[in-house]
Tab-separated table of C-alpha atoms in Angstrom:
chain	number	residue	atom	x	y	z
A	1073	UNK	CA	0.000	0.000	0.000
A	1074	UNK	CA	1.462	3.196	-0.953
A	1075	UNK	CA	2.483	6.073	2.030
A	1076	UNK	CA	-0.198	8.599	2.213
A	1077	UNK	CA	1.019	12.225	0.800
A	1078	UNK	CA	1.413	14.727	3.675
A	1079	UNK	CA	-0.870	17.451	4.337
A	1080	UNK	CA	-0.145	20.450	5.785
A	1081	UNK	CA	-3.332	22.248	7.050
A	1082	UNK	CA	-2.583	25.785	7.730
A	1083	UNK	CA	-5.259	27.333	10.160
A	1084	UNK	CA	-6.542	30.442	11.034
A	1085	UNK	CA	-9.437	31.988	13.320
A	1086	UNK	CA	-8.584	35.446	11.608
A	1087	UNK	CA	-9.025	36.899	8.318
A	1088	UNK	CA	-6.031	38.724	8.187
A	1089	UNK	CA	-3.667	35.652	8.923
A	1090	UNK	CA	-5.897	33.202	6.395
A	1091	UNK	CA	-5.510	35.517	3.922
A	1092	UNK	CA	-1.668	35.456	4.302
A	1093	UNK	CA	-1.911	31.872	4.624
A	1094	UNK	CA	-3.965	31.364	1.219
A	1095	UNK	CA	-0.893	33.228	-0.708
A	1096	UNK	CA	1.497	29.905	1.045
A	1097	UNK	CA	-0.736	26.954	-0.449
A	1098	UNK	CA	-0.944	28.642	-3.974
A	1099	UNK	CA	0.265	26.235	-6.053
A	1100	UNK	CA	2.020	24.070	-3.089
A	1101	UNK	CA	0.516	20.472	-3.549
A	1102	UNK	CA	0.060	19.110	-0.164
A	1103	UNK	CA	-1.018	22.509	1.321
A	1104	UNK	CA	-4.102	23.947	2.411
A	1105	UNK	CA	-5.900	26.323	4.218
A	1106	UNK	CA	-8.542	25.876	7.388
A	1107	UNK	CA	-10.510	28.728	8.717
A	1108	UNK	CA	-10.998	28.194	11.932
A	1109	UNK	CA	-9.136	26.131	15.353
A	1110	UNK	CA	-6.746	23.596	14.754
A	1111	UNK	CA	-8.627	21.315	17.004
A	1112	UNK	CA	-11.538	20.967	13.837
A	1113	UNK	CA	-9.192	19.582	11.520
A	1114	UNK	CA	-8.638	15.315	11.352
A	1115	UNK	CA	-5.021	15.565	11.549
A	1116	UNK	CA	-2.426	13.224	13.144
A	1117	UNK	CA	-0.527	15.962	14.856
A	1118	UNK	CA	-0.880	19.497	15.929
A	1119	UNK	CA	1.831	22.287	16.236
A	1120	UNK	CA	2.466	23.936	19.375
A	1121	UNK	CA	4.210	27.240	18.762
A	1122	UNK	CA	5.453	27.312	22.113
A	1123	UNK	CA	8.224	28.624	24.070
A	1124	UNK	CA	11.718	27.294	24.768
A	1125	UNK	CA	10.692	25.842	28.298
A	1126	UNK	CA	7.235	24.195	27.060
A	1127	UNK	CA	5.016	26.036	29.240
A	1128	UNK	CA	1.478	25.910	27.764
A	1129	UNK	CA	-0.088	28.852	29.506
A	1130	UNK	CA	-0.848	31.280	27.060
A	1131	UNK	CA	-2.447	31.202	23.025
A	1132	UNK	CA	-3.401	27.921	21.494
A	1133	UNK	CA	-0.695	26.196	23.896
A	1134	UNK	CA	-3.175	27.161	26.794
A	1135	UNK	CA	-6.176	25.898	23.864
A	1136	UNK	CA	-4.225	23.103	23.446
A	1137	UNK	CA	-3.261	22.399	27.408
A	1138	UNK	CA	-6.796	22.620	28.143
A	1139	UNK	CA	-8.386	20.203	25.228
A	1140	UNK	CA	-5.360	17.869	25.965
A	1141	UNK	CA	-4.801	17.711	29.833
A	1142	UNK	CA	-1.742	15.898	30.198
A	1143	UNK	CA	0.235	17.323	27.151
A	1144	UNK	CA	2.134	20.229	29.105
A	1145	UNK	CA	3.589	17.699	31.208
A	1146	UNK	CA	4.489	15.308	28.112
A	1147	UNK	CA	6.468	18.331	26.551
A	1148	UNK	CA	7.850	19.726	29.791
A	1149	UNK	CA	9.018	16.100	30.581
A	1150	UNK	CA	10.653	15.917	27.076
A	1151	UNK	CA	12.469	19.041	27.420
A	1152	UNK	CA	13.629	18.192	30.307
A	1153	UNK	CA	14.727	14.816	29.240
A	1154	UNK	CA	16.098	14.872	25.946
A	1155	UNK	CA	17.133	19.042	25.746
A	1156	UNK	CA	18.566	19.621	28.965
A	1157	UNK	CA	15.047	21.652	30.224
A	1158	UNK	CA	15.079	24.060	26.577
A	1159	UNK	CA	13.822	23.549	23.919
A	1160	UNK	CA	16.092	25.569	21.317
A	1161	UNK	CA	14.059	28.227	18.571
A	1162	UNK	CA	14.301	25.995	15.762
A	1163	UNK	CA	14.361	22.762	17.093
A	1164	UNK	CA	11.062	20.707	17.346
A	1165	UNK	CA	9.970	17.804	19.543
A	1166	UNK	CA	6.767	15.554	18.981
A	1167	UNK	CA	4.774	14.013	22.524
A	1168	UNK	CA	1.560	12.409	22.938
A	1169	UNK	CA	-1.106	14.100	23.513
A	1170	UNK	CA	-3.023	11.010	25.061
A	1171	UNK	CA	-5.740	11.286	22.746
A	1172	UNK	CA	-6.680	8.734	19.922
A	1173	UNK	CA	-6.990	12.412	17.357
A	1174	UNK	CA	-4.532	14.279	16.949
A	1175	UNK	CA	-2.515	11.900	19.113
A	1176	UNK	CA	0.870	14.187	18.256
A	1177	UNK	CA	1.891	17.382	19.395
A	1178	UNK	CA	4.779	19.091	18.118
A	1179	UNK	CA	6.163	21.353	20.175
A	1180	UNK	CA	8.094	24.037	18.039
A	1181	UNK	CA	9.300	26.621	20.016
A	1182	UNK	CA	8.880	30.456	18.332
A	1183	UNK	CA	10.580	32.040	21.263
A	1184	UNK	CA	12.652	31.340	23.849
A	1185	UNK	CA	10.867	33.046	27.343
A	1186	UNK	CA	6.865	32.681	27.623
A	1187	UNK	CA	4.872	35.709	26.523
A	1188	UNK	CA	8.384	36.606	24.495
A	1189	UNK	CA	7.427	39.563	21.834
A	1190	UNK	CA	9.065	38.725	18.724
A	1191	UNK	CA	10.939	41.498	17.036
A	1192	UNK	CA	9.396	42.741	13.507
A	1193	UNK	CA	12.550	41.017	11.215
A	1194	UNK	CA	12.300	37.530	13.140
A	1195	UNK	CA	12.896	34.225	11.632
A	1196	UNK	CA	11.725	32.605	14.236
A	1197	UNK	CA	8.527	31.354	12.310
A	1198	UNK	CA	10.916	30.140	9.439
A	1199	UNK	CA	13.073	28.544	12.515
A	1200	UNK	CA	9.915	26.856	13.968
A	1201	UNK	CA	8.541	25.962	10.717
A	1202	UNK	CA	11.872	24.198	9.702
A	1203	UNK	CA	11.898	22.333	12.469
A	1204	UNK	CA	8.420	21.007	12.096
A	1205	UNK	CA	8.938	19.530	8.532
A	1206	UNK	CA	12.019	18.184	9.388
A	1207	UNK	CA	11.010	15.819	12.212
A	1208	UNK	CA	8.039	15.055	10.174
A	1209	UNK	CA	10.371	13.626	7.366
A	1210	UNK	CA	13.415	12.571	9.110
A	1211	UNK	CA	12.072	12.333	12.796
A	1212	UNK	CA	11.170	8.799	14.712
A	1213	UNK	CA	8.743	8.634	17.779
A	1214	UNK	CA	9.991	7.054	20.943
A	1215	UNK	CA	9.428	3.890	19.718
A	1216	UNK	CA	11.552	4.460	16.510
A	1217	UNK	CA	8.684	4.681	14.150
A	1218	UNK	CA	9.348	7.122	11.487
A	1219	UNK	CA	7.399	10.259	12.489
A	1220	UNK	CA	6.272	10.159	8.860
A	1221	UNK	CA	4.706	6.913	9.146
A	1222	UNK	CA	2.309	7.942	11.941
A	1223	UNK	CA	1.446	11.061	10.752
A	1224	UNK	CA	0.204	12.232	7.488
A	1225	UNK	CA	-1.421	15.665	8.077
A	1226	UNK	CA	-0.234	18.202	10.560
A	1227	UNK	CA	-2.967	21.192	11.347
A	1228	UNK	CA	-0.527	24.187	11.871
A	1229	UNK	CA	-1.617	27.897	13.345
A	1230	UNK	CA	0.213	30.840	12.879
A	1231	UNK	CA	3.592	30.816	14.690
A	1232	UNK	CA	4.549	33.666	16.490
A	1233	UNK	CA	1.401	35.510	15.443
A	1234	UNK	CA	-0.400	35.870	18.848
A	1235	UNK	CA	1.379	36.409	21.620
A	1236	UNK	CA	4.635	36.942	19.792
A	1237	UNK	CA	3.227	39.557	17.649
A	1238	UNK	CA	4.171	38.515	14.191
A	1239	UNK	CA	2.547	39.810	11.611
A	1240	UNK	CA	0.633	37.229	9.524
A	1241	UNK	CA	2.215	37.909	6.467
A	1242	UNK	CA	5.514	37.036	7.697
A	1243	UNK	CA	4.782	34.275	9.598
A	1244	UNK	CA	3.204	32.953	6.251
A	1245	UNK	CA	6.324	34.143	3.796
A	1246	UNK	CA	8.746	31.953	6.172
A	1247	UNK	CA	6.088	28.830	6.446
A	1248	UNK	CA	6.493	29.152	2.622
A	1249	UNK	CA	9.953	29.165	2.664
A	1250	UNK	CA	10.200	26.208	4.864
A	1251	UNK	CA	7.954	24.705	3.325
A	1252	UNK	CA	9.817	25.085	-0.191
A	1253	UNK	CA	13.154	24.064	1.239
A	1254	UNK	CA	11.567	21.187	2.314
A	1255	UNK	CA	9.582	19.354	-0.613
A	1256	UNK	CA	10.770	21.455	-3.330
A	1257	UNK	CA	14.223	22.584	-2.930
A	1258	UNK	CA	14.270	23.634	-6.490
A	1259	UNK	CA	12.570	26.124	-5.383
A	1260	UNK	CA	13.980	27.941	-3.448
């Protein structure tokens, strides 16, 4: 049977950054866009834009704390454990979130302090992003099953947008980027 194509589902509760993120899936098979939470989509894994530490306190990591009780704990504990208790900007790690959908979180840290605002010319979102789409193709989950194997679409919000303060259109012109250097290094 062959592998199912990824999906990226980009998502967005605002019209501002859906309309940046519609410019990232034109003409990018495997892309699309969501209006609305993260937590409608059927997806395998969700990204946590989170902060260096993995607190889940604030934005869709508190969303995402609440809807999945034990998940700050499964990223703190991973931080911890495998990064020396920080999680680097650009650097992603993937924990249950001990439900049976999305069972995955991927913790992808836009900033390094909680409540962090972002400065205007970050890359963090291209950082985050990068980090995302590698560990989906080259990652393995504690058990050594290729992350890509378990997980074939990955509902994404904007990184950096809320509480970092990134505009949408940036966060979106990196996610492209990442994106690009990922499945279609040609072009970039």
């Amino acid at each position: 049977m062959p592998a199912l194509a990824p999906e990226l589902v980009l998502c967005a509760v605002d019209e501002p950054m859906a309309n940046a993120w519609l410019a990232v899936a034109a003409g990018r098979t495997g892309v699309r866009v969501h209006r609305g939470s993260v937590l409608d989509i059927r997806a395998q894994a969700v990204v946590s834009p989170a902060n260096s530490q993995g607190w889940m306190r604030g934005g869709i990591d508190a969303v995402y704390a609440q809807a999945f009780p034990m998940v700050e704990n499964n990223v703190r504990s991973a931080v911890l454990a495998l990064h020396g208790g920080e999680l680097p900007v650009g650097d992603a790690q993937i924990v249950a979130t001990g439900e049976t959908e999305p069972a995955w979180l991927i913790s992808a840290p836009t900033m390094r302090m909680p409540g962090e605002l972002l400065p205007g010319d970050t890359v963090h979102p291209y950082l985050a992003a990068r980090a995302v789409l590698r560990l989906w193709l080259e990652g393995r989950l504690e058990d050594g099953t290729p992350v890509r194997d378990a997980v074939h679409t990955i509902a994404m919000p904007g990184l950096g947008t809320g509480v970092g303060g990134v505009a949408p259109t940036t966060c979106a012109r990196q996610v492209a980027a990442a994106w690009d250097e990922a499945f279609n290094p040609l072009r970039v």
